[in-house]
Amino acid sequence: MTQHVDVVVVGGGQAGLAAGYHLRRRGLDFIVLDADPAPSGSWQHMWESLHLFSPAEHSSLPGRLMPAQTGETYPGAGHVVDYLTDYEKRYDLPVQHGTRVDAVRRDGERLLVETDTGTWRVKAVASATGTWSRPFLPALPGRGTFTGRQLHTVDYRRPADFAGQRVIVVGGGNSGAQIAADLTLDGHVDVTWVTERPPRFLADDIDGRALFDVATARRRALDAGRSDSGGVASLGDIVAVPPVRAARDTGLLHAKPMFAQLTATSARWDNGSHTHADAVIWCTGFRPALTHLAPLNLRRARGHIPTDGTRALDEPRLHLLGYGDWTGPASATLIGVGRTARDAVREVTGLLS
Ligand code: FAD
């Protein structure tokens, strides 16, 4: 059966909810289709000790400040789940959970949104599917021969799952540093942290607030035709959140260079040294979850869809929210996505009228 609505938002994480907030304010006819059975997008899947890299008041979606979490400057992932669950309810956003969008395709003046529960015929689509469902693991000699456990960031939950084991954590970004710190501070796991280049910690007083300001300033400079300051990447890779700082300051959080290959039971470096391992946790990033847009044939360099702001250049009825800075400054953060969602909905409103 084909149903009709003006706008479908694909994905009901923070980006989809921010879009929903602005669509609701403008009184548009829309629905949010979300594959997860429960609210909050990827936050419900993150590891137990994860804390935000910004205080609550700097991690808010439009309309409602995130309340502070008692006793915590940087709220935990569970607090974010509660906040987003409440947000969805508070604004009575029409989110249909447990519905996966398989394909978006052109159908004359309309777009067809095909899901596992039926098809929607719409005037515009906002895609907000994030990156969590597309973990990236690099190709590396011997990866297929390793007989221990191999996990990605998305699979990691808690140190107790590795008690008494030798674990290699791969990755010099925030996930790698935080998971290495989590395991190290636990004291029951033998941790080796490896990074492709020496880890670059941001200064201890720089958190998500400053990163947001830097990302915004960079966008403004680029828009005004000024030279690229390098943005957030020029400051470093790792926010020194309290657990990372604590592990680093104990002197236990040393990074080794990336190994050259895996064998059945160990990692081997080019200089012949090796480390036995029971598990390897790949904290090696994500790719945008854009498979459902494949029928539109919009992807270009590095798998991205070229956009003007959030609007797909080659399909003006499609907007992209979240994913990374390429869809707006800091649009893959709680505080940043509100602005890109507002701008996208303004354009969609223009398109519909
Ligand atoms: P998601 O939260 O991933 O939501 C996407 C939704 O789309 C999901 O509900 C999914 O089920 C749904 N979906 C996917 N595919 C389909 C489909 N085909 N059909 C229907 N539904 C679909 N940001 C901050 O601001 N502060 C932080 O401290 C912070 N820490 C982070 C720590 C980690 C480890 C990671 C990975 C990210 C962090 N981020 C942080 C970045 C960002 O805020 C999160 O990644 C956030 O979850 C992105 O929200 P999103 O709505 O774009 O995507």
mmCIF file of C-alpha atoms and ligand atoms in Angstrom:
data_model
loop_
_atom_site.group_PDB
_atom_site.id
_atom_site.type_symbol
_atom_site.label_atom_id
_atom_site.label_comp_id
_atom_site.label_asym_id
_atom_site.label_seq_id
_atom_site.Cartn_x
_atom_site.Cartn_y
_atom_site.Cartn_z
ATOM 1 C CA MET A 1 0.000 0.000 0.000
ATOM 2 C CA THR A 2 1.304 3.494 -0.859
ATOM 3 C CA GLN A 3 0.759 6.263 1.691
ATOM 4 C CA HIS A 4 1.087 10.005 1.088
ATOM 5 C CA VAL A 5 2.769 12.697 3.163
ATOM 6 C CA ASP A 6 4.640 15.872 2.191
ATOM 7 C CA VAL A 7 7.948 15.123 3.915
ATOM 8 C CA VAL A 8 9.619 11.952 5.162
ATOM 9 C CA VAL A 9 12.553 12.204 7.542
ATOM 10 C CA VAL A 10 14.642 9.034 7.363
ATOM 11 C CA GLY A 11 16.218 8.377 10.776
ATOM 12 C CA GLY A 12 14.959 9.381 14.224
ATOM 13 C CA GLY A 13 18.222 10.069 16.074
ATOM 14 C CA GLN A 14 19.114 13.591 17.187
ATOM 15 C CA ALA A 15 19.327 14.874 13.589
ATOM 16 C CA GLY A 16 15.913 13.452 12.664
ATOM 17 C CA LEU A 17 14.370 14.828 15.857
ATOM 18 C CA ALA A 18 15.825 18.308 15.247
ATOM 19 C CA ALA A 19 14.307 18.206 11.760
ATOM 20 C CA GLY A 20 11.011 17.043 13.271
ATOM 21 C CA TYR A 21 11.030 19.945 15.714
ATOM 22 C CA HIS A 22 11.325 22.510 12.916
ATOM 23 C CA LEU A 23 8.864 20.705 10.622
ATOM 24 C CA ARG A 24 6.346 20.674 13.473
ATOM 25 C CA ARG A 25 6.886 24.394 14.165
ATOM 26 C CA ARG A 26 6.166 25.199 10.540
ATOM 27 C CA GLY A 27 3.068 23.018 10.585
ATOM 28 C CA LEU A 28 4.217 20.758 7.773
ATOM 29 C CA ASP A 29 2.791 17.334 7.018
ATOM 30 C CA PHE A 30 5.574 14.854 7.814
ATOM 31 C CA ILE A 31 6.617 11.560 9.352
ATOM 32 C CA VAL A 32 9.923 10.315 10.751
ATOM 33 C CA LEU A 33 10.798 6.708 9.878
ATOM 34 C CA ASP A 34 13.376 5.138 12.170
ATOM 35 C CA ALA A 35 14.906 1.676 12.018
ATOM 36 C CA ASP A 36 15.596 1.450 15.755
ATOM 37 C CA PRO A 37 12.788 0.079 17.907
ATOM 38 C CA ALA A 38 13.358 2.737 20.606
ATOM 39 C CA PRO A 39 14.144 6.490 20.618
ATOM 40 C CA SER A 40 17.582 8.207 20.723
ATOM 41 C CA GLY A 41 19.341 6.809 17.638
ATOM 42 C CA SER A 42 22.844 5.544 18.262
ATOM 43 C CA TRP A 43 23.051 6.838 21.854
ATOM 44 C CA GLN A 44 21.167 3.758 23.087
ATOM 45 C CA HIS A 45 23.940 1.548 21.668
ATOM 46 C CA MET A 46 27.015 3.296 23.040
ATOM 47 C CA TRP A 47 29.288 1.861 25.711
ATOM 48 C CA GLU A 48 28.333 2.141 29.369
ATOM 49 C CA SER A 49 30.928 4.632 30.590
ATOM 50 C CA LEU A 50 30.721 7.030 27.626
ATOM 51 C CA HIS A 51 30.321 10.671 28.602
ATOM 52 C CA LEU A 52 29.682 13.645 26.345
ATOM 53 C CA PHE A 53 32.581 15.923 25.552
ATOM 54 C CA SER A 54 30.440 19.007 26.356
ATOM 55 C CA PRO A 55 28.383 20.025 29.382
ATOM 56 C CA ALA A 56 24.614 19.465 29.153
ATOM 57 C CA GLU A 57 23.701 23.071 28.338
ATOM 58 C CA HIS A 58 26.031 22.894 25.325
ATOM 59 C CA SER A 59 24.557 19.612 24.081
ATOM 60 C CA SER A 60 20.995 20.645 23.426
ATOM 61 C CA LEU A 61 18.610 20.326 20.527
ATOM 62 C CA PRO A 62 16.425 23.290 19.510
ATOM 63 C CA GLY A 63 13.697 24.326 21.918
ATOM 64 C CA ARG A 64 14.758 22.460 25.012
ATOM 65 C CA LEU A 65 17.972 22.672 27.024
ATOM 66 C CA MET A 66 19.375 19.335 28.105
ATOM 67 C CA PRO A 67 19.012 19.287 31.903
ATOM 68 C CA ALA A 68 22.239 18.883 33.862
ATOM 69 C CA GLN A 69 22.985 15.395 35.149
ATOM 70 C CA THR A 70 23.408 15.391 38.917
ATOM 71 C CA GLY A 71 27.044 15.082 39.884
ATOM 72 C CA GLU A 72 28.346 15.090 36.307
ATOM 73 C CA THR A 73 29.719 18.029 34.325
ATOM 74 C CA TYR A 74 29.738 15.878 31.188
ATOM 75 C CA PRO A 75 26.512 13.812 31.008
ATOM 76 C CA GLY A 76 26.625 10.073 30.366
ATOM 77 C CA ALA A 77 25.158 8.356 27.297
ATOM 78 C CA GLY A 78 22.165 7.147 29.357
ATOM 79 C CA HIS A 79 21.309 10.752 30.188
ATOM 80 C CA VAL A 80 21.329 11.599 26.467
ATOM 81 C CA VAL A 81 18.993 8.647 25.801
ATOM 82 C CA ASP A 82 16.579 10.005 28.449
ATOM 83 C CA TYR A 83 16.807 13.527 27.029
ATOM 84 C CA LEU A 84 16.110 12.448 23.436
ATOM 85 C CA THR A 85 13.313 10.084 24.502
ATOM 86 C CA ASP A 86 11.673 12.932 26.398
ATOM 87 C CA TYR A 87 12.266 15.333 23.473
ATOM 88 C CA GLU A 88 10.470 13.045 21.037
ATOM 89 C CA LYS A 89 7.494 12.788 23.397
ATOM 90 C CA ARG A 90 7.433 16.430 24.514
ATOM 91 C CA TYR A 91 7.087 17.745 20.954
ATOM 92 C CA ASP A 92 4.782 14.883 20.003
ATOM 93 C CA LEU A 93 6.959 14.053 17.014
ATOM 94 C CA PRO A 94 5.431 11.475 14.667
ATOM 95 C CA VAL A 95 8.258 8.932 14.756
ATOM 96 C CA GLN A 96 7.511 5.457 13.456
ATOM 97 C CA HIS A 97 10.124 3.249 15.126
ATOM 98 C CA GLY A 98 11.105 -0.154 13.794
ATOM 99 C CA THR A 99 10.733 0.923 10.158
ATOM 100 C CA ARG A 100 13.752 0.624 7.877
ATOM 101 C CA VAL A 101 13.896 2.642 4.665
ATOM 102 C CA ASP A 102 15.324 0.421 1.949
ATOM 103 C CA ALA A 103 15.278 2.840 -0.976
ATOM 104 C CA VAL A 104 14.416 6.359 -2.064
ATOM 105 C CA ARG A 105 13.730 6.730 -5.768
ATOM 106 C CA ARG A 106 12.383 9.324 -8.203
ATOM 107 C CA ASP A 107 8.805 9.021 -9.401
ATOM 108 C CA GLY A 108 8.118 12.030 -11.621
ATOM 109 C CA GLU A 109 7.286 15.013 -9.429
ATOM 110 C CA ARG A 110 7.440 12.912 -6.298
ATOM 111 C CA LEU A 111 9.917 10.724 -4.453
ATOM 112 C CA LEU A 112 9.067 7.192 -3.393
ATOM 113 C CA VAL A 113 10.315 6.062 0.001
ATOM 114 C CA GLU A 114 10.275 2.267 0.143
ATOM 115 C CA THR A 115 10.373 0.678 3.596
ATOM 116 C CA ASP A 116 10.080 -2.794 5.065
ATOM 117 C CA THR A 117 6.485 -1.941 6.031
ATOM 118 C CA GLY A 118 5.257 -0.126 2.911
ATOM 119 C CA THR A 119 5.877 2.767 0.527
ATOM 120 C CA TRP A 120 5.471 6.521 1.021
ATOM 121 C CA ARG A 121 4.956 8.971 -1.853
ATOM 122 C CA VAL A 122 6.389 12.351 -0.835
ATOM 123 C CA LYS A 123 7.447 15.811 -2.009
ATOM 124 C CA ALA A 124 10.710 15.980 -0.040
ATOM 125 C CA VAL A 125 13.023 13.742 1.991
ATOM 126 C CA ALA A 126 15.409 14.640 4.800
ATOM 127 C CA SER A 127 17.934 11.871 5.304
ATOM 128 C CA ALA A 128 19.331 11.681 8.846
ATOM 129 C CA THR A 129 20.590 8.115 9.128
ATOM 130 C CA GLY A 130 23.938 8.881 10.801
ATOM 131 C CA THR A 131 27.012 6.679 10.579
ATOM 132 C CA TRP A 132 26.639 4.181 13.441
ATOM 133 C CA SER A 133 25.236 1.432 11.212
ATOM 134 C CA ARG A 134 28.273 1.645 8.911
ATOM 135 C CA PRO A 135 31.365 0.883 11.007
ATOM 136 C CA PHE A 136 34.606 1.059 9.052
ATOM 137 C CA LEU A 137 37.443 -1.472 9.481
ATOM 138 C CA PRO A 138 40.665 -1.013 7.496
ATOM 139 C CA ALA A 139 42.079 -3.768 5.316
ATOM 140 C CA LEU A 140 45.210 -5.146 6.982
ATOM 141 C CA PRO A 141 47.354 -8.211 6.251
ATOM 142 C CA GLY A 142 46.309 -11.167 8.385
ATOM 143 C CA ARG A 143 43.069 -9.701 9.652
ATOM 144 C CA GLY A 144 41.231 -12.777 8.438
ATOM 145 C CA THR A 145 43.650 -15.188 10.137
ATOM 146 C CA PHE A 146 43.404 -13.764 13.658
ATOM 147 C CA THR A 147 41.588 -16.321 15.811
ATOM 148 C CA GLY A 148 40.744 -13.992 18.723
ATOM 149 C CA ARG A 149 37.785 -11.664 18.895
ATOM 150 C CA GLN A 150 37.603 -8.661 16.584
ATOM 151 C CA LEU A 151 35.188 -5.904 17.492
ATOM 152 C CA HIS A 152 34.443 -2.394 16.358
ATOM 153 C CA THR A 153 33.581 0.610 18.558
ATOM 154 C CA VAL A 154 29.915 -0.248 17.967
ATOM 155 C CA ASP A 155 30.349 -3.636 19.699
ATOM 156 C CA TYR A 156 32.186 -2.434 22.821
ATOM 157 C CA ARG A 157 30.188 -2.252 26.080
ATOM 158 C CA ARG A 158 32.314 -2.564 29.238
ATOM 159 C CA PRO A 159 35.770 -3.596 30.548
ATOM 160 C CA ALA A 160 34.333 -6.588 32.441
ATOM 161 C CA ASP A 161 33.804 -8.310 29.075
ATOM 162 C CA PHE A 162 37.599 -8.464 28.743
ATOM 163 C CA ALA A 163 38.684 -9.221 32.326
ATOM 164 C CA GLY A 164 42.045 -10.999 32.391
ATOM 165 C CA GLN A 165 42.518 -10.631 28.627
ATOM 166 C CA ARG A 166 45.096 -8.971 26.390
ATOM 167 C CA VAL A 167 43.330 -6.419 24.247
ATOM 168 C CA ILE A 168 44.641 -4.247 21.425
ATOM 169 C CA VAL A 169 42.718 -1.015 20.848
ATOM 170 C CA VAL A 170 43.315 0.484 17.394
ATOM 171 C CA GLY A 171 42.615 4.157 16.700
ATOM 172 C CA GLY A 172 43.857 7.616 17.625
ATOM 173 C CA GLY A 173 40.513 9.416 17.688
ATOM 174 C CA ASN A 174 38.104 10.003 20.543
ATOM 175 C CA SER A 175 36.614 6.499 20.526
ATOM 176 C CA GLY A 176 40.027 4.823 20.562
ATOM 177 C CA ALA A 177 41.337 7.028 23.359
ATOM 178 C CA GLN A 178 38.191 6.676 25.461
ATOM 179 C CA ILE A 179 37.924 2.903 25.094
ATOM 180 C CA ALA A 180 41.658 2.464 25.783
ATOM 181 C CA ALA A 181 41.225 4.677 28.873
ATOM 182 C CA ASP A 182 38.129 2.755 30.005
ATOM 183 C CA LEU A 183 39.950 -0.578 29.795
ATOM 184 C CA THR A 184 43.154 0.793 31.332
ATOM 185 C CA LEU A 185 41.466 2.408 34.331
ATOM 186 C CA ASP A 186 39.573 -0.818 35.049
ATOM 187 C CA GLY A 187 42.843 -2.458 36.013
ATOM 188 C CA HIS A 188 41.855 -6.001 34.949
ATOM 189 C CA VAL A 189 42.695 -5.804 31.268
ATOM 190 C CA ASP A 190 46.135 -5.839 29.640
ATOM 191 C CA VAL A 191 45.729 -3.012 27.107
ATOM 192 C CA THR A 192 47.870 -2.118 24.107
ATOM 193 C CA TRP A 193 46.755 1.073 22.373
ATOM 194 C CA VAL A 194 47.971 1.570 18.796
ATOM 195 C CA THR A 195 47.533 4.640 16.633
ATOM 196 C CA GLU A 196 48.526 5.412 13.068
ATOM 197 C CA ARG A 197 50.302 8.608 14.156
ATOM 198 C CA PRO A 198 51.212 9.806 17.652
ATOM 199 C CA PRO A 199 48.002 10.718 19.498
ATOM 200 C CA ARG A 200 47.181 14.406 19.449
ATOM 201 C CA PHE A 201 45.400 15.441 22.652
ATOM 202 C CA LEU A 202 43.587 18.750 22.668
ATOM 203 C CA ALA A 203 44.499 21.098 25.502
ATOM 204 C CA ASP A 204 42.734 20.041 28.696
ATOM 205 C CA ASP A 205 40.545 23.157 28.745
ATOM 206 C CA ILE A 206 39.172 22.550 25.222
ATOM 207 C CA ASP A 207 35.913 20.643 25.083
ATOM 208 C CA GLY A 208 32.962 20.430 22.712
ATOM 209 C CA ARG A 209 32.022 24.077 23.311
ATOM 210 C CA ALA A 210 35.292 25.327 21.854
ATOM 211 C CA LEU A 211 35.129 22.773 19.032
ATOM 212 C CA PHE A 212 31.708 24.048 18.039
ATOM 213 C CA ASP A 213 32.975 27.649 17.974
ATOM 214 C CA VAL A 214 35.984 26.660 15.867
ATOM 215 C CA ALA A 215 33.854 24.659 13.405
ATOM 216 C CA THR A 216 31.462 27.606 13.053
ATOM 217 C CA ALA A 217 34.279 30.122 12.524
ATOM 218 C CA ARG A 218 35.808 27.887 9.860
ATOM 219 C CA ARG A 219 32.512 27.580 7.984
ATOM 220 C CA ARG A 220 32.045 31.361 8.060
ATOM 221 C CA ALA A 221 35.605 31.905 6.799
ATOM 222 C CA LEU A 222 35.134 29.448 3.946
ATOM 223 C CA ASP A 223 31.753 30.942 3.036
ATOM 224 C CA ALA A 224 33.351 34.398 2.942
ATOM 225 C CA GLY A 225 36.111 33.129 0.647
ATOM 226 C CA ARG A 226 38.846 33.424 3.274
ATOM 227 C CA SER A 227 41.578 30.788 3.632
ATOM 228 C CA ASP A 228 40.941 27.495 5.445
ATOM 229 C CA SER A 229 42.084 27.638 9.074
ATOM 230 C CA GLY A 230 42.033 23.841 9.244
ATOM 231 C CA GLY A 231 39.141 24.033 11.717
ATOM 232 C CA VAL A 232 38.844 21.543 14.533
ATOM 233 C CA ALA A 233 41.372 19.167 12.967
ATOM 234 C CA SER A 234 44.127 21.757 13.437
ATOM 235 C CA LEU A 235 43.681 21.645 17.232
ATOM 236 C CA GLY A 236 44.118 17.906 17.753
ATOM 237 C CA ASP A 237 42.131 14.695 17.567
ATOM 238 C CA ILE A 238 41.323 13.731 21.132
ATOM 239 C CA VAL A 239 39.226 15.690 23.606
ATOM 240 C CA ALA A 240 40.820 15.164 27.022
ATOM 241 C CA VAL A 241 37.585 14.201 28.780
ATOM 242 C CA PRO A 242 38.087 13.311 32.472
ATOM 243 C CA PRO A 243 38.645 9.515 32.039
ATOM 244 C CA VAL A 244 41.121 10.070 29.189
ATOM 245 C CA ARG A 245 42.941 12.679 31.252
ATOM 246 C CA ALA A 246 42.998 10.358 34.268
ATOM 247 C CA ALA A 247 44.385 7.428 32.262
ATOM 248 C CA ARG A 248 46.895 9.644 30.499
ATOM 249 C CA ASP A 249 48.054 11.169 33.799
ATOM 250 C CA THR A 250 48.614 7.761 35.390
ATOM 251 C CA GLY A 251 51.193 7.231 32.654
ATOM 252 C CA LEU A 252 49.424 4.027 31.583
ATOM 253 C CA LEU A 253 47.948 5.347 28.368
ATOM 254 C CA HIS A 254 50.880 4.956 25.975
ATOM 255 C CA ALA A 255 50.246 4.635 22.265
ATOM 256 C CA LYS A 256 52.346 2.369 20.084
ATOM 257 C CA PRO A 257 52.596 2.869 16.337
ATOM 258 C CA MET A 258 50.269 0.866 14.113
ATOM 259 C CA PHE A 259 51.289 -2.776 13.653
ATOM 260 C CA ALA A 260 51.950 -4.194 10.183
ATOM 261 C CA GLN A 261 49.935 -7.405 10.362
ATOM 262 C CA LEU A 262 47.894 -9.778 12.479
ATOM 263 C CA THR A 263 48.756 -13.437 12.892
ATOM 264 C CA ALA A 264 46.489 -16.092 14.411
ATOM 265 C CA THR A 265 47.277 -14.936 17.948
ATOM 266 C CA SER A 266 49.197 -11.679 17.819
ATOM 267 C CA ALA A 267 49.940 -8.327 16.232
ATOM 268 C CA ARG A 268 53.354 -7.933 14.535
ATOM 269 C CA TRP A 269 55.290 -4.773 13.837
ATOM 270 C CA ASP A 270 57.751 -4.227 10.975
ATOM 271 C CA ASN A 271 60.699 -4.293 13.399
ATOM 272 C CA GLY A 272 59.845 -7.904 14.281
ATOM 273 C CA SER A 273 58.306 -7.216 17.704
ATOM 274 C CA HIS A 274 54.912 -8.698 18.486
ATOM 275 C CA THR A 275 52.155 -8.642 21.116
ATOM 276 C CA HIS A 276 49.813 -11.524 21.868
ATOM 277 C CA ALA A 277 46.163 -10.572 21.866
ATOM 278 C CA ASP A 278 42.857 -12.152 22.841
ATOM 279 C CA ALA A 279 40.897 -9.373 21.185
ATOM 280 C CA VAL A 280 41.335 -6.422 18.848
ATOM 281 C CA ILE A 281 38.933 -3.488 19.137
ATOM 282 C CA TRP A 282 38.897 -1.431 15.937
ATOM 283 C CA CYS A 283 38.063 2.195 16.752
ATOM 284 C CA THR A 284 38.605 3.151 13.161
ATOM 285 C CA GLY A 285 35.604 5.246 12.357
ATOM 286 C CA PHE A 286 32.447 5.148 10.336
ATOM 287 C CA ARG A 287 31.054 5.893 6.922
ATOM 288 C CA PRO A 288 27.765 7.698 6.226
ATOM 289 C CA ALA A 289 24.773 5.328 6.047
ATOM 290 C CA LEU A 290 23.526 6.287 2.591
ATOM 291 C CA THR A 291 22.671 2.940 0.993
ATOM 292 C CA HIS A 292 18.965 3.783 0.881
ATOM 293 C CA LEU A 293 19.791 6.715 -1.429
ATOM 294 C CA ALA A 294 21.639 4.555 -3.991
ATOM 295 C CA PRO A 295 18.780 4.577 -6.553
ATOM 296 C CA LEU A 296 19.183 8.375 -6.818
ATOM 297 C CA ASN A 297 22.777 7.921 -8.003
ATOM 298 C CA LEU A 298 24.096 10.982 -6.170
ATOM 299 C CA ARG A 299 27.327 9.792 -4.550
ATOM 300 C CA ARG A 300 30.591 11.271 -5.723
ATOM 301 C CA ALA A 301 34.087 11.650 -4.223
ATOM 302 C CA ARG A 302 34.757 9.763 -0.949
ATOM 303 C CA GLY A 303 31.215 8.420 -1.035
ATOM 304 C CA HIS A 304 29.720 11.798 -0.164
ATOM 305 C CA ILE A 305 26.756 13.397 -1.856
ATOM 306 C CA PRO A 306 27.627 16.946 -3.000
ATOM 307 C CA THR A 307 25.443 19.479 -1.195
ATOM 308 C CA ASP A 308 24.738 23.167 -1.054
ATOM 309 C CA GLY A 309 24.197 23.514 2.686
ATOM 310 C CA THR A 310 22.070 20.451 3.339
ATOM 311 C CA ARG A 311 20.408 20.235 -0.088
ATOM 312 C CA ALA A 312 21.694 17.614 -2.504
ATOM 313 C CA LEU A 313 23.027 19.453 -5.530
ATOM 314 C CA ASP A 314 21.614 16.957 -8.006
ATOM 315 C CA GLU A 315 18.300 16.327 -6.229
ATOM 316 C CA PRO A 316 16.781 19.487 -4.684
ATOM 317 C CA ARG A 317 14.023 17.494 -2.970
ATOM 318 C CA LEU A 318 16.613 15.741 -0.793
ATOM 319 C CA HIS A 319 18.341 17.196 2.281
ATOM 320 C CA LEU A 320 21.092 15.547 4.325
ATOM 321 C CA LEU A 321 21.342 16.140 8.068
ATOM 322 C CA GLY A 322 24.058 15.053 10.484
ATOM 323 C CA TYR A 323 26.779 12.757 9.032
ATOM 324 C CA GLY A 324 29.658 15.266 9.368
ATOM 325 C CA ASP A 325 30.815 18.792 8.690
ATOM 326 C CA TRP A 326 30.159 18.301 4.979
ATOM 327 C CA THR A 327 26.423 18.811 5.679
ATOM 328 C CA GLY A 328 26.988 21.908 7.869
ATOM 329 C CA PRO A 329 29.387 23.000 10.607
ATOM 330 C CA ALA A 330 29.278 20.555 13.515
ATOM 331 C CA SER A 331 26.056 19.073 12.136
ATOM 332 C CA ALA A 332 26.998 15.662 13.540
ATOM 333 C CA THR A 333 26.853 17.031 17.089
ATOM 334 C CA LEU A 334 23.952 17.609 19.440
ATOM 335 C CA ILE A 335 24.454 21.358 19.556
ATOM 336 C CA GLY A 336 25.297 21.783 15.882
ATOM 337 C CA VAL A 337 22.496 19.874 14.206
ATOM 338 C CA GLY A 338 19.755 22.290 15.275
ATOM 339 C CA ARG A 339 20.969 25.024 12.988
ATOM 340 C CA THR A 340 21.385 22.802 9.937
ATOM 341 C CA ALA A 341 17.946 21.270 10.586
ATOM 342 C CA ARG A 342 16.397 24.744 10.789
ATOM 343 C CA ASP A 343 18.004 25.809 7.498
ATOM 344 C CA ALA A 344 16.973 22.572 5.783
ATOM 345 C CA VAL A 345 13.360 22.897 6.901
ATOM 346 C CA ARG A 346 13.284 26.518 5.750
ATOM 347 C CA GLU A 347 14.323 25.365 2.271
ATOM 348 C CA VAL A 348 11.844 22.481 2.276
ATOM 349 C CA THR A 349 9.093 24.922 3.214
ATOM 350 C CA GLY A 350 10.053 27.074 0.239
ATOM 351 C CA LEU A 351 10.030 24.044 -2.040
ATOM 352 C CA LEU A 352 6.556 22.978 -0.900
ATOM 353 C CA SER A 353 5.056 26.405 -1.369
HETATM 354 P P1 FAD B 1 22.234 8.446 14.806
HETATM 355 O O1 FAD B 1 22.189 8.782 16.247
HETATM 356 O O2 FAD B 1 23.083 7.317 14.383
HETATM 357 O O3 FAD B 1 20.732 8.180 14.357
HETATM 358 C C1 FAD B 1 20.447 7.679 13.086
HETATM 359 C C2 FAD B 1 19.114 6.997 13.139
HETATM 360 O O4 FAD B 1 18.774 6.619 11.815
HETATM 361 C C3 FAD B 1 19.108 5.734 13.989
HETATM 362 O O5 FAD B 1 18.007 5.761 14.880
HETATM 363 C C4 FAD B 1 18.956 4.602 12.965
HETATM 364 O O6 FAD B 1 18.163 3.535 13.441
HETATM 365 C C5 FAD B 1 18.253 5.310 11.847
HETATM 366 N N1 FAD B 1 18.498 4.717 10.537
HETATM 367 C C6 FAD B 1 19.678 4.409 9.962
HETATM 368 N N2 FAD B 1 19.471 3.888 8.723
HETATM 369 C C7 FAD B 1 18.135 3.872 8.525
HETATM 370 C C8 FAD B 1 17.289 3.486 7.442
HETATM 371 N N3 FAD B 1 17.779 3.010 6.297
HETATM 372 N N4 FAD B 1 15.944 3.604 7.584
HETATM 373 C C9 FAD B 1 15.428 4.124 8.731
HETATM 374 N N5 FAD B 1 16.178 4.514 9.784
HETATM 375 C C10 FAD B 1 17.506 4.408 9.680
HETATM 376 N N6 FAD B 1 28.279 14.446 19.618
HETATM 377 C C11 FAD B 1 28.162 15.401 20.564
HETATM 378 O O7 FAD B 1 27.495 16.400 20.323
HETATM 379 N N7 FAD B 1 28.756 15.249 21.786
HETATM 380 C C12 FAD B 1 29.461 14.136 22.108
HETATM 381 O O8 FAD B 1 30.010 14.052 23.197
HETATM 382 C C13 FAD B 1 29.572 13.082 21.129
HETATM 383 N N8 FAD B 1 30.213 11.930 21.430
HETATM 384 C C14 FAD B 1 30.248 10.924 20.504
HETATM 385 C C15 FAD B 1 30.854 9.713 20.839
HETATM 386 C C16 FAD B 1 30.888 8.659 19.924
HETATM 387 C C17 FAD B 1 31.552 7.372 20.296
HETATM 388 C C18 FAD B 1 30.303 8.825 18.657
HETATM 389 C C19 FAD B 1 30.328 7.704 17.651
HETATM 390 C C20 FAD B 1 29.708 10.036 18.320
HETATM 391 C C21 FAD B 1 29.661 11.088 19.227
HETATM 392 N N9 FAD B 1 29.055 12.304 18.917
HETATM 393 C C22 FAD B 1 28.968 13.293 19.870
HETATM 394 C C23 FAD B 1 28.601 12.597 17.542
HETATM 395 C C24 FAD B 1 27.092 12.561 17.274
HETATM 396 O O9 FAD B 1 26.412 13.418 18.138
HETATM 397 C C25 FAD B 1 26.488 11.167 17.344
HETATM 398 O O10 FAD B 1 27.153 10.321 16.435
HETATM 399 C C26 FAD B 1 24.986 11.156 17.039
HETATM 400 O O11 FAD B 1 24.458 9.925 17.418
HETATM 401 C C27 FAD B 1 24.646 11.424 15.571
HETATM 402 O O12 FAD B 1 23.239 11.577 15.482
HETATM 403 P P2 FAD B 1 22.430 11.266 14.155
HETATM 404 O O13 FAD B 1 21.003 11.552 14.447
HETATM 405 O O14 FAD B 1 23.071 11.950 13.011
HETATM 406 O O15 FAD B 1 22.663 9.697 13.907
#
